[in-house]
mmCIF file of C-alpha atoms and ligand atoms in Angstrom:
data_model
loop_
_atom_site.group_PDB
_atom_site.id
_atom_site.type_symbol
_atom_site.label_atom_id
_atom_site.label_comp_id
_atom_site.label_asym_id
_atom_site.label_seq_id
_atom_site.Cartn_x
_atom_site.Cartn_y
_atom_site.Cartn_z
ATOM 1 C CA MET A 1075 0.000 0.000 0.000
ATOM 2 C CA ARG A 1076 1.262 3.443 -0.943
ATOM 3 C CA THR A 1077 0.275 6.500 1.014
ATOM 4 C CA ALA A 1078 0.853 10.238 0.892
ATOM 5 C CA ILE A 1079 0.562 13.020 3.414
ATOM 6 C CA ILE A 1080 0.271 16.660 2.489
ATOM 7 C CA TYR A 1081 1.696 19.258 4.792
ATOM 8 C CA SER A 1082 2.798 22.860 4.504
ATOM 9 C CA GLU A 1083 4.763 25.109 6.822
ATOM 10 C CA GLU A 1084 2.981 28.003 5.127
ATOM 11 C CA TRP A 1085 0.123 27.686 7.605
ATOM 12 C CA ARG A 1086 2.150 29.581 10.172
ATOM 13 C CA ARG A 1087 1.583 32.740 8.116
ATOM 14 C CA PHE A 1088 -2.154 32.787 8.662
ATOM 15 C CA ASP A 1089 -4.264 33.634 11.684
ATOM 16 C CA TYR A 1090 -8.053 33.855 12.115
ATOM 17 C CA GLY A 1091 -7.409 36.207 15.057
ATOM 18 C CA PRO A 1092 -6.700 35.850 18.789
ATOM 19 C CA GLU A 1093 -10.299 35.122 19.835
ATOM 20 C CA HIS A 1094 -11.065 32.605 17.109
ATOM 21 C CA PRO A 1095 -11.375 28.920 18.095
ATOM 22 C CA LEU A 1096 -9.800 27.634 14.875
ATOM 23 C CA ARG A 1097 -6.120 27.744 15.768
ATOM 24 C CA MET A 1098 -3.680 27.286 12.923
ATOM 25 C CA GLU A 1099 -1.067 25.987 15.372
ATOM 26 C CA ARG A 1100 -3.052 22.751 15.654
ATOM 27 C CA LEU A 1101 -1.557 21.771 12.282
ATOM 28 C CA GLY A 1102 2.031 22.310 13.427
ATOM 29 C CA LEU A 1103 1.340 20.500 16.701
ATOM 30 C CA THR A 1104 -0.105 17.542 14.800
ATOM 31 C CA TRP A 1105 2.907 17.433 12.517
ATOM 32 C CA SER A 1106 5.263 17.530 15.527
ATOM 33 C CA LEU A 1107 3.499 14.589 17.140
ATOM 34 C CA MET A 1108 3.588 12.615 13.890
ATOM 35 C CA GLU A 1109 7.293 13.409 13.629
ATOM 36 C CA ALA A 1110 7.942 12.345 17.228
ATOM 37 C CA TYR A 1111 6.283 9.000 16.467
ATOM 38 C CA GLY A 1112 8.460 8.599 13.349
ATOM 39 C CA LEU A 1113 5.503 8.889 11.001
ATOM 40 C CA THR A 1114 6.832 11.645 8.756
ATOM 41 C CA ALA A 1115 9.584 9.532 7.180
ATOM 42 C CA LEU A 1116 7.893 6.225 6.387
ATOM 43 C CA PRO A 1117 9.450 4.241 3.523
ATOM 44 C CA ARG A 1118 6.253 3.907 1.466
ATOM 45 C CA ALA A 1119 4.691 7.262 2.302
ATOM 46 C CA LYS A 1120 5.233 10.403 0.262
ATOM 47 C CA VAL A 1121 5.383 13.738 2.047
ATOM 48 C CA LEU A 1122 4.297 16.549 -0.230
ATOM 49 C CA ALA A 1123 3.682 20.263 0.068
ATOM 50 C CA PRO A 1124 0.546 21.603 -1.628
ATOM 51 C CA GLU A 1125 0.531 24.158 -4.393
ATOM 52 C CA ILE A 1126 -2.136 26.822 -4.239
ATOM 53 C CA ALA A 1127 -5.280 26.117 -6.284
ATOM 54 C CA ASP A 1128 -5.977 28.645 -9.017
ATOM 55 C CA VAL A 1129 -9.192 30.581 -9.544
ATOM 56 C CA GLY A 1130 -10.345 28.198 -12.270
ATOM 57 C CA ALA A 1131 -10.139 25.195 -9.940
ATOM 58 C CA ILE A 1132 -11.996 27.000 -7.154
ATOM 59 C CA THR A 1133 -14.779 28.337 -9.384
ATOM 60 C CA ARG A 1134 -15.697 24.768 -10.300
ATOM 61 C CA PHE A 1135 -17.835 25.017 -7.140
ATOM 62 C CA HIS A 1136 -17.666 28.626 -5.988
ATOM 63 C CA ALA A 1137 -19.269 31.622 -7.670
ATOM 64 C CA ARG A 1138 -16.828 33.916 -9.450
ATOM 65 C CA GLU A 1139 -18.345 36.931 -7.714
ATOM 66 C CA TYR A 1140 -17.702 35.349 -4.281
ATOM 67 C CA VAL A 1141 -14.115 34.482 -5.227
ATOM 68 C CA ASP A 1142 -13.545 38.114 -6.261
ATOM 69 C CA ILE A 1143 -14.841 39.253 -2.864
ATOM 70 C CA LEU A 1144 -12.519 36.811 -1.065
ATOM 71 C CA ARG A 1145 -9.557 38.162 -3.010
ATOM 72 C CA ALA A 1146 -10.522 41.760 -2.346
ATOM 73 C CA VAL A 1147 -11.029 41.469 1.425
ATOM 74 C CA SER A 1148 -7.914 39.336 1.730
ATOM 75 C CA ALA A 1149 -5.874 42.095 0.082
ATOM 76 C CA GLY A 1150 -7.277 44.617 2.553
ATOM 77 C CA ASP A 1151 -9.849 46.274 0.276
ATOM 78 C CA TRP A 1152 -12.933 47.491 2.037
ATOM 79 C CA VAL A 1153 -15.986 45.657 0.707
ATOM 80 C CA PRO A 1154 -19.120 47.246 2.176
ATOM 81 C CA HIS A 1155 -21.360 44.241 1.507
ATOM 82 C CA ALA A 1156 -18.906 41.543 2.722
ATOM 83 C CA ALA A 1157 -21.429 40.344 5.322
ATOM 84 C CA ARG A 1158 -23.686 39.214 2.490
ATOM 85 C CA TYR A 1159 -21.027 36.597 1.721
ATOM 86 C CA GLY A 1160 -20.770 35.435 5.324
ATOM 87 C CA LEU A 1161 -17.624 37.486 5.921
ATOM 88 C CA GLY A 1162 -16.882 39.724 8.886
ATOM 89 C CA PRO A 1163 -16.536 39.677 12.662
ATOM 90 C CA GLY A 1164 -17.503 36.290 14.125
ATOM 91 C CA ASP A 1165 -17.155 32.857 12.553
ATOM 92 C CA ASN A 1166 -15.567 33.889 9.262
ATOM 93 C CA PRO A 1167 -13.344 36.855 10.024
ATOM 94 C CA ILE A 1168 -11.559 38.857 7.404
ATOM 95 C CA PHE A 1169 -7.805 38.500 7.929
ATOM 96 C CA PRO A 1170 -4.860 39.340 5.686
ATOM 97 C CA GLY A 1171 -4.089 36.450 3.333
ATOM 98 C CA LEU A 1172 -7.367 34.608 3.842
ATOM 99 C CA TRP A 1173 -7.639 34.060 0.086
ATOM 100 C CA GLU A 1174 -4.126 32.563 -0.092
ATOM 101 C CA ALA A 1175 -4.968 30.363 2.914
ATOM 102 C CA ALA A 1176 -8.142 29.177 1.176
ATOM 103 C CA GLN A 1177 -6.202 28.520 -2.042
ATOM 104 C CA LEU A 1178 -3.660 26.482 -0.107
ATOM 105 C CA VAL A 1179 -6.342 24.324 1.564
ATOM 106 C CA ALA A 1180 -8.022 23.757 -1.789
ATOM 107 C CA GLY A 1181 -4.677 22.958 -3.413
ATOM 108 C CA GLY A 1182 -3.832 20.380 -0.747
ATOM 109 C CA SER A 1183 -7.113 18.504 -1.131
ATOM 110 C CA LEU A 1184 -6.887 18.656 -4.933
ATOM 111 C CA LEU A 1185 -3.367 17.231 -4.714
ATOM 112 C CA ALA A 1186 -4.613 14.400 -2.466
ATOM 113 C CA ALA A 1187 -7.385 13.656 -4.971
ATOM 114 C CA ARG A 1188 -4.968 13.693 -7.904
ATOM 115 C CA LEU A 1189 -2.481 11.340 -6.224
ATOM 116 C CA VAL A 1190 -5.244 8.837 -5.537
ATOM 117 C CA ALA A 1191 -6.852 9.205 -8.983
ATOM 118 C CA ASP A 1192 -3.465 8.717 -10.697
ATOM 119 C CA GLY A 1193 -2.692 5.654 -8.592
ATOM 120 C CA GLU A 1194 0.383 7.315 -7.076
ATOM 121 C CA ALA A 1195 -1.122 6.669 -3.661
ATOM 122 C CA ASP A 1196 -3.863 4.360 -2.433
ATOM 123 C CA ARG A 1197 -4.519 6.629 0.516
ATOM 124 C CA ALA A 1198 -3.713 10.326 0.829
ATOM 125 C CA PHE A 1199 -4.163 12.497 3.914
ATOM 126 C CA HIS A 1200 -4.518 16.281 3.899
ATOM 127 C CA PHE A 1201 -5.307 17.179 7.465
ATOM 128 C CA ALA A 1202 -5.511 20.946 6.844
ATOM 129 C CA GLY A 1203 -8.544 20.237 4.630
ATOM 130 C CA GLY A 1204 -12.104 19.179 5.356
ATOM 131 C CA LEU A 1205 -13.623 22.666 5.459
ATOM 132 C CA HIS A 1206 -17.068 21.244 4.790
ATOM 133 C CA HIS A 1207 -19.380 24.195 5.516
ATOM 134 C CA ALA A 1208 -18.356 26.601 2.722
ATOM 135 C CA MET A 1209 -21.169 27.227 0.235
ATOM 136 C CA PRO A 1210 -20.852 28.275 -3.430
ATOM 137 C CA ASP A 1211 -21.337 31.969 -2.680
ATOM 138 C CA ARG A 1212 -20.838 32.217 1.066
ATOM 139 C CA ALA A 1213 -18.329 31.523 3.833
ATOM 140 C CA SER A 1214 -19.749 29.518 6.725
ATOM 141 C CA GLY A 1215 -18.576 27.880 9.939
ATOM 142 C CA PHE A 1216 -14.876 28.906 9.675
ATOM 143 C CA CYS A 1217 -14.802 27.683 6.038
ATOM 144 C CA TYR A 1218 -14.229 29.962 3.038
ATOM 145 C CA VAL A 1219 -13.563 27.475 0.242
ATOM 146 C CA ASN A 1220 -14.959 23.945 0.282
ATOM 147 C CA ASP A 1221 -11.902 21.823 -0.437
ATOM 148 C CA ALA A 1222 -13.848 18.600 0.174
ATOM 149 C CA VAL A 1223 -16.290 19.445 -2.629
ATOM 150 C CA LEU A 1224 -13.417 20.420 -4.949
ATOM 151 C CA ALA A 1225 -11.634 17.115 -4.257
ATOM 152 C CA ILE A 1226 -14.814 15.131 -4.957
ATOM 153 C CA LEU A 1227 -15.427 17.079 -8.194
ATOM 154 C CA ALA A 1228 -11.870 16.331 -9.309
ATOM 155 C CA LEU A 1229 -12.385 12.611 -8.651
ATOM 156 C CA ARG A 1230 -15.723 12.699 -10.490
ATOM 157 C CA GLN A 1231 -14.045 14.386 -13.449
ATOM 158 C CA ARG A 1232 -11.795 11.324 -13.645
ATOM 159 C CA GLY A 1233 -14.905 9.143 -13.843
ATOM 160 C CA LEU A 1234 -14.589 7.780 -10.313
ATOM 161 C CA LYS A 1235 -17.522 6.893 -8.099
ATOM 162 C CA VAL A 1236 -17.142 8.676 -4.779
ATOM 163 C CA ALA A 1237 -18.456 8.146 -1.271
ATOM 164 C CA TYR A 1238 -18.010 10.926 1.268
ATOM 165 C CA VAL A 1239 -18.093 10.036 4.954
ATOM 166 C CA ASP A 1240 -18.019 12.918 7.415
ATOM 167 C CA ILE A 1241 -17.550 12.164 11.126
ATOM 168 C CA ASP A 1242 -17.108 15.775 12.267
ATOM 169 C CA ALA A 1243 -19.438 16.789 15.115
ATOM 170 C CA HIS A 1244 -21.100 19.248 12.732
ATOM 171 C CA HIS A 1245 -23.237 18.328 9.760
ATOM 172 C CA GLY A 1246 -21.283 18.365 6.473
ATOM 173 C CA ASP A 1247 -23.830 20.698 4.926
ATOM 174 C CA GLY A 1248 -21.731 22.254 2.143
ATOM 175 C CA VAL A 1249 -20.785 18.861 0.728
ATOM 176 C CA GLN A 1250 -24.326 17.525 1.023
ATOM 177 C CA PHE A 1251 -25.586 20.633 -0.791
ATOM 178 C CA ALA A 1252 -23.059 20.234 -3.623
ATOM 179 C CA PHE A 1253 -24.118 16.667 -4.451
ATOM 180 C CA TYR A 1254 -27.749 16.685 -3.300
ATOM 181 C CA GLY A 1255 -29.030 15.618 -6.718
ATOM 182 C CA ASP A 1256 -26.131 13.341 -7.716
ATOM 183 C CA PRO A 1257 -26.476 9.552 -7.314
ATOM 184 C CA ASN A 1258 -22.771 9.114 -8.198
ATOM 185 C CA VAL A 1259 -21.723 10.716 -4.932
ATOM 186 C CA LEU A 1260 -22.977 9.134 -1.719
ATOM 187 C CA THR A 1261 -22.628 11.556 1.192
ATOM 188 C CA ILE A 1262 -22.903 10.264 4.752
ATOM 189 C CA SER A 1263 -22.586 12.573 7.744
ATOM 190 C CA THR A 1264 -22.731 11.622 11.431
ATOM 191 C CA HIS A 1265 -23.007 14.608 13.752
ATOM 192 C CA GLU A 1266 -24.640 16.223 16.761
ATOM 193 C CA ARG A 1267 -28.312 16.883 16.001
ATOM 194 C CA GLY A 1268 -28.947 20.071 14.061
ATOM 195 C CA ASP A 1269 -31.487 21.479 16.502
ATOM 196 C CA ARG A 1270 -28.719 21.566 19.121
ATOM 197 C CA LEU A 1271 -25.692 22.601 17.083
ATOM 198 C CA PHE A 1272 -24.545 24.625 14.089
ATOM 199 C CA PRO A 1273 -25.344 24.511 11.151
ATOM 200 C CA GLY A 1274 -28.888 23.433 12.094
ATOM 201 C CA THR A 1275 -29.296 20.832 9.365
ATOM 202 C CA GLY A 1276 -28.462 17.146 8.888
ATOM 203 C CA PHE A 1277 -31.708 15.349 9.678
ATOM 204 C CA VAL A 1278 -32.496 11.905 8.297
ATOM 205 C CA ASP A 1279 -35.213 13.251 5.983
ATOM 206 C CA GLU A 1280 -32.624 15.284 4.039
ATOM 207 C CA ARG A 1281 -32.281 12.395 1.618
ATOM 208 C CA GLY A 1282 -31.263 14.092 -1.629
ATOM 209 C CA GLU A 1283 -33.381 15.224 -4.561
ATOM 210 C CA GLY A 1284 -34.284 13.984 -8.033
ATOM 211 C CA ALA A 1285 -32.002 11.143 -9.101
ATOM 212 C CA GLY A 1286 -30.008 11.751 -5.912
ATOM 213 C CA VAL A 1287 -32.768 10.698 -3.483
ATOM 214 C CA GLY A 1288 -31.314 8.122 -1.117
ATOM 215 C CA TYR A 1289 -27.719 9.253 -1.700
ATOM 216 C CA SER A 1290 -27.646 11.895 1.003
ATOM 217 C CA VAL A 1291 -27.456 10.207 4.391
ATOM 218 C CA ASN A 1292 -27.528 11.767 7.835
ATOM 219 C CA LEU A 1293 -27.160 10.256 11.274
ATOM 220 C CA PRO A 1294 -27.863 12.946 13.856
ATOM 221 C CA LEU A 1295 -26.898 12.205 17.459
ATOM 222 C CA GLN A 1296 -27.793 13.391 20.907
ATOM 223 C CA PRO A 1297 -25.395 15.490 23.027
ATOM 224 C CA PHE A 1298 -23.196 13.220 25.216
ATOM 225 C CA THR A 1299 -23.187 10.425 22.662
ATOM 226 C CA ASP A 1300 -20.050 8.478 23.576
ATOM 227 C CA ASP A 1301 -18.155 5.614 21.884
ATOM 228 C CA ALA A 1302 -20.512 2.993 23.334
ATOM 229 C CA VAL A 1303 -23.491 4.717 21.704
ATOM 230 C CA TYR A 1304 -21.769 6.060 18.602
ATOM 231 C CA LEU A 1305 -19.958 2.989 17.345
ATOM 232 C CA PRO A 1306 -22.964 0.616 17.158
ATOM 233 C CA ALA A 1307 -25.048 3.344 15.455
ATOM 234 C CA PHE A 1308 -22.212 4.030 13.015
ATOM 235 C CA GLU A 1309 -21.870 0.290 12.376
ATOM 236 C CA SER A 1310 -25.576 -0.046 11.580
ATOM 237 C CA VAL A 1311 -25.502 2.718 8.989
ATOM 238 C CA VAL A 1312 -22.094 3.381 7.425
ATOM 239 C CA PRO A 1313 -20.612 -0.037 6.494
ATOM 240 C CA PRO A 1314 -23.787 -1.449 4.872
ATOM 241 C CA LEU A 1315 -24.256 1.663 2.731
ATOM 242 C CA LEU A 1316 -20.589 1.870 1.760
ATOM 243 C CA GLN A 1317 -20.518 -1.827 0.877
ATOM 244 C CA SER A 1318 -23.616 -1.561 -1.241
ATOM 245 C CA PHE A 1319 -22.533 1.662 -2.974
ATOM 246 C CA ALA A 1320 -19.047 0.241 -3.648
ATOM 247 C CA PRO A 1321 -17.195 3.518 -4.312
ATOM 248 C CA ASP A 1322 -13.918 3.714 -6.202
ATOM 249 C CA VAL A 1323 -12.720 6.299 -3.709
ATOM 250 C CA THR A 1324 -13.936 7.268 -0.248
ATOM 251 C CA VAL A 1325 -13.335 10.854 0.822
ATOM 252 C CA ILE A 1326 -13.346 11.005 4.613
ATOM 253 C CA GLN A 1327 -13.761 14.165 6.672
ATOM 254 C CA LEU A 1328 -12.064 13.492 10.011
ATOM 255 C CA GLY A 1329 -13.214 16.343 12.244
ATOM 256 C CA ILE A 1330 -12.372 15.559 15.863
ATOM 257 C CA ASP A 1331 -14.670 18.132 17.448
ATOM 258 C CA SER A 1332 -16.780 15.082 18.325
ATOM 259 C CA HIS A 1333 -14.348 14.508 21.217
ATOM 260 C CA ARG A 1334 -15.663 14.662 24.759
ATOM 261 C CA THR A 1335 -13.420 17.608 25.702
ATOM 262 C CA ASP A 1336 -14.090 19.704 22.610
ATOM 263 C CA PRO A 1337 -15.151 23.184 23.725
ATOM 264 C CA LEU A 1338 -17.612 23.843 20.870
ATOM 265 C CA THR A 1339 -19.738 20.688 20.722
ATOM 266 C CA HIS A 1340 -21.403 18.155 23.020
ATOM 267 C CA LEU A 1341 -20.589 14.720 21.645
ATOM 268 C CA ALA A 1342 -18.383 12.554 23.856
ATOM 269 C CA LEU A 1343 -16.143 10.410 21.665
ATOM 270 C CA THR A 1344 -12.578 9.411 22.514
ATOM 271 C CA VAL A 1345 -9.561 9.269 20.224
ATOM 272 C CA GLN A 1346 -9.852 5.469 20.166
ATOM 273 C CA GLY A 1347 -13.571 5.650 19.289
ATOM 274 C CA PHE A 1348 -12.726 8.018 16.433
ATOM 275 C CA GLY A 1349 -10.010 5.546 15.355
ATOM 276 C CA SER A 1350 -12.441 2.618 15.386
ATOM 277 C CA ALA A 1351 -14.831 4.451 13.081
ATOM 278 C CA LEU A 1352 -12.003 5.343 10.698
ATOM 279 C CA GLY A 1353 -10.732 1.756 10.802
ATOM 280 C CA ARG A 1354 -14.128 0.454 9.668
ATOM 281 C CA ILE A 1355 -14.251 2.911 6.763
ATOM 282 C CA LEU A 1356 -10.752 1.852 5.693
ATOM 283 C CA GLU A 1357 -11.688 -1.843 5.740
ATOM 284 C CA ILE A 1358 -14.389 -1.184 3.146
ATOM 285 C CA SER A 1359 -12.725 1.475 0.982
ATOM 286 C CA PRO A 1360 -10.333 0.500 -1.805
ATOM 287 C CA ARG A 1361 -8.866 3.985 -2.073
ATOM 288 C CA VAL A 1362 -9.072 6.912 0.309
ATOM 289 C CA VAL A 1363 -8.694 10.669 0.358
ATOM 290 C CA ALA A 1364 -8.678 11.639 4.039
ATOM 291 C CA LEU A 1365 -9.189 15.238 5.123
ATOM 292 C CA GLY A 1366 -9.098 16.954 8.504
ATOM 293 C CA GLY A 1367 -11.942 19.108 9.766
ATOM 294 C CA GLY A 1368 -13.024 20.634 13.061
ATOM 295 C CA GLY A 1369 -11.269 20.151 16.377
ATOM 296 C CA TYR A 1370 -10.863 22.928 18.924
ATOM 297 C CA ASP A 1371 -9.059 21.170 21.765
ATOM 298 C CA LEU A 1372 -5.605 21.122 20.234
ATOM 299 C CA VAL A 1373 -4.280 18.081 22.070
ATOM 300 C CA ASN A 1374 -7.142 16.013 20.662
ATOM 301 C CA VAL A 1375 -6.466 17.235 17.135
ATOM 302 C CA ALA A 1376 -2.807 16.251 17.339
ATOM 303 C CA ARG A 1377 -3.544 12.832 18.860
ATOM 304 C CA ALA A 1378 -6.506 11.960 16.623
ATOM 305 C CA TRP A 1379 -4.873 12.891 13.322
ATOM 306 C CA THR A 1380 -1.611 11.203 14.314
ATOM 307 C CA ALA A 1381 -3.640 8.072 15.116
ATOM 308 C CA ALA A 1382 -5.459 8.475 11.788
ATOM 309 C CA TRP A 1383 -2.224 8.718 9.801
ATOM 310 C CA ALA A 1384 -0.910 5.591 11.553
ATOM 311 C CA LEU A 1385 -4.155 3.747 10.680
ATOM 312 C CA LEU A 1386 -3.951 4.896 7.067
ATOM 313 C CA ASN A 1387 -0.510 3.276 6.955
ATOM 314 C CA GLY A 1388 -1.561 0.139 8.825
ATOM 315 C CA ILE A 1389 0.790 0.967 11.687
ATOM 316 C CA SER A 1390 -0.068 0.483 15.352
ATOM 317 C CA LEU A 1391 1.488 3.032 17.660
ATOM 318 C CA PRO A 1392 2.607 2.660 21.272
ATOM 319 C CA ASP A 1393 -0.024 4.284 23.457
ATOM 320 C CA ALA A 1394 2.526 6.214 25.554
ATOM 321 C CA LEU A 1395 3.108 9.541 23.826
ATOM 322 C CA PRO A 1396 6.734 10.247 22.845
ATOM 323 C CA ALA A 1397 8.584 11.909 25.727
ATOM 324 C CA SER A 1398 9.721 14.796 23.523
ATOM 325 C CA MET A 1399 6.070 15.902 23.232
ATOM 326 C CA HIS A 1400 5.091 15.695 26.896
ATOM 327 C CA GLY A 1401 5.911 19.283 27.801
ATOM 328 C CA ASP A 1402 4.061 20.780 24.839
ATOM 329 C CA LEU A 1403 0.956 18.621 25.255
ATOM 330 C CA ARG A 1404 0.819 19.041 29.037
ATOM 331 C CA ALA A 1405 1.100 22.818 28.608
ATOM 332 C CA ARG A 1406 -1.954 22.631 26.348
ATOM 333 C CA GLY A 1407 -3.991 20.794 28.946
ATOM 334 C CA LEU A 1408 -3.421 17.088 28.273
ATOM 335 C CA LYS A 1409 -3.482 15.225 31.577
ATOM 336 C CA SER A 1410 -3.025 11.610 30.574
ATOM 337 C CA LEU A 1411 0.051 11.385 28.343
ATOM 338 C CA THR A 1412 -1.356 8.673 26.113
ATOM 339 C CA LEU A 1413 -2.601 8.533 22.554
ATOM 340 C CA SER A 1414 -5.921 7.022 23.658
ATOM 341 C CA ASP A 1415 -8.194 8.522 26.275
ATOM 342 C CA PRO A 1416 -8.835 7.086 29.725
ATOM 343 C CA PRO A 1417 -12.318 5.549 30.047
ATOM 344 C CA ALA A 1418 -15.146 7.732 31.342
ATOM 345 C CA GLU A 1419 -18.603 6.485 32.195
ATOM 346 C CA LEU A 1420 -21.702 8.490 31.424
ATOM 347 C CA PRO A 1421 -24.440 8.673 34.020
ATOM 348 C CA ALA A 1422 -26.932 5.863 33.220
ATOM 349 C CA ASP A 1423 -29.779 8.257 32.408
ATOM 350 C CA THR A 1424 -27.647 10.283 30.025
ATOM 351 C CA ARG A 1425 -26.439 7.122 28.288
ATOM 352 C CA ARG A 1426 -30.013 5.834 27.861
ATOM 353 C CA TRP A 1427 -31.141 9.209 26.509
ATOM 354 C CA ALA A 1428 -28.346 9.178 23.909
ATOM 355 C CA GLU A 1429 -28.902 5.500 23.115
ATOM 356 C CA GLU A 1430 -32.641 5.865 22.540
ATOM 357 C CA TYR A 1431 -32.152 8.812 20.237
ATOM 358 C CA ALA A 1432 -29.445 7.013 18.239
ATOM 359 C CA ALA A 1433 -31.592 3.872 17.911
ATOM 360 C CA LYS A 1434 -34.473 5.966 16.602
ATOM 361 C CA GLN A 1435 -32.270 7.664 14.008
ATOM 362 C CA VAL A 1436 -30.841 4.338 12.873
ATOM 363 C CA ARG A 1437 -34.392 3.028 12.381
ATOM 364 C CA SER A 1438 -35.239 6.110 10.296
ATOM 365 C CA VAL A 1439 -32.164 5.653 8.107
ATOM 366 C CA ARG A 1440 -33.097 2.005 7.581
ATOM 367 C CA GLU A 1441 -36.625 3.022 6.578
ATOM 368 C CA GLN A 1442 -35.866 6.098 4.509
ATOM 369 C CA ILE A 1443 -32.491 5.332 2.913
ATOM 370 C CA PHE A 1444 -31.757 1.605 2.853
ATOM 371 C CA PRO A 1445 -34.484 0.728 0.288
ATOM 372 C CA PHE A 1446 -32.680 2.901 -2.299
ATOM 373 C CA HIS A 1447 -29.644 0.646 -1.905
ATOM 374 C CA GLY A 1448 -31.377 -2.714 -2.012
ATOM 375 C CA LEU A 1449 -30.859 -3.111 1.746
HETATM 376 ZN ZN1 ZN B 1711 -17.085 20.641 13.196
#
């Protein structure tokens, strides 16, 4: 198996601002942990830096007018109607170089898609990508350009059948929107229920439209859903659909804001639960483009994506974190210096509440989606 990882030091140049939860340093921290584990110099893994995507590549999904606005605000021009495009104080701040940052994310995911389409890698990982909320003409949820959509479009252009599995705590709304009518792209998103968390969508009855009905799949979950609730629900929905759809390539969005210590969401997964879900997807997928996503507790981001890269390479890592990383991770709040998380039990009532909701959603998916797949 050949793999590739895409990483750029360029990220250090960009900053959403001091108050923003999306910290660019999570990428450098992740890389450092991978390096400490010896995962950045594997014999059969390429390490590549992305090139920026050009306007033509980005306007395959995004409106030209929106791209022009991104370029203008990024260069410091005052655009009075920027808020109309989702830009301004709050989730999607205007910062110098935001257009170049967006081009770099898009370029990294397009490179991952190209490597896999060309057969240069069976699995490629671009952990700066996975910005799944961006819409054709609007920034949303910390995302300006939807690199996941661009990667899928590039794979489709090569005639490949694509499944997209999104395990971020937030609904992958931008990607669902892009392929809502397309039966050649199966999108599956597991996330905290939309009536409790941004972006407010991602219910089971969002099934696609026209020829695409049945190819847009959502598994919403209750706050406090932990591994013991998540993994059986995931197992009931994701593997059967992936097996039946039989994609050429699976694009996976690996947001780790589903973690129990994430400050922005209320799911309660562990790094090992996240790893189990990824492991199942890998078992079923012949080729993989893996992307990052959300994750606002930096020590979880570094551990989860390091674990993911090891899984993508079929490597099992020692659970004790490398000593050279202890100081940095402890300073950022990590108490147990292990790759996996210590067990934590939910109160019985909370567990039952999460379990009942998950069971109900699984039943709905079976009723509303499975018949379209002969299941
Ligand atoms: Zn998220």
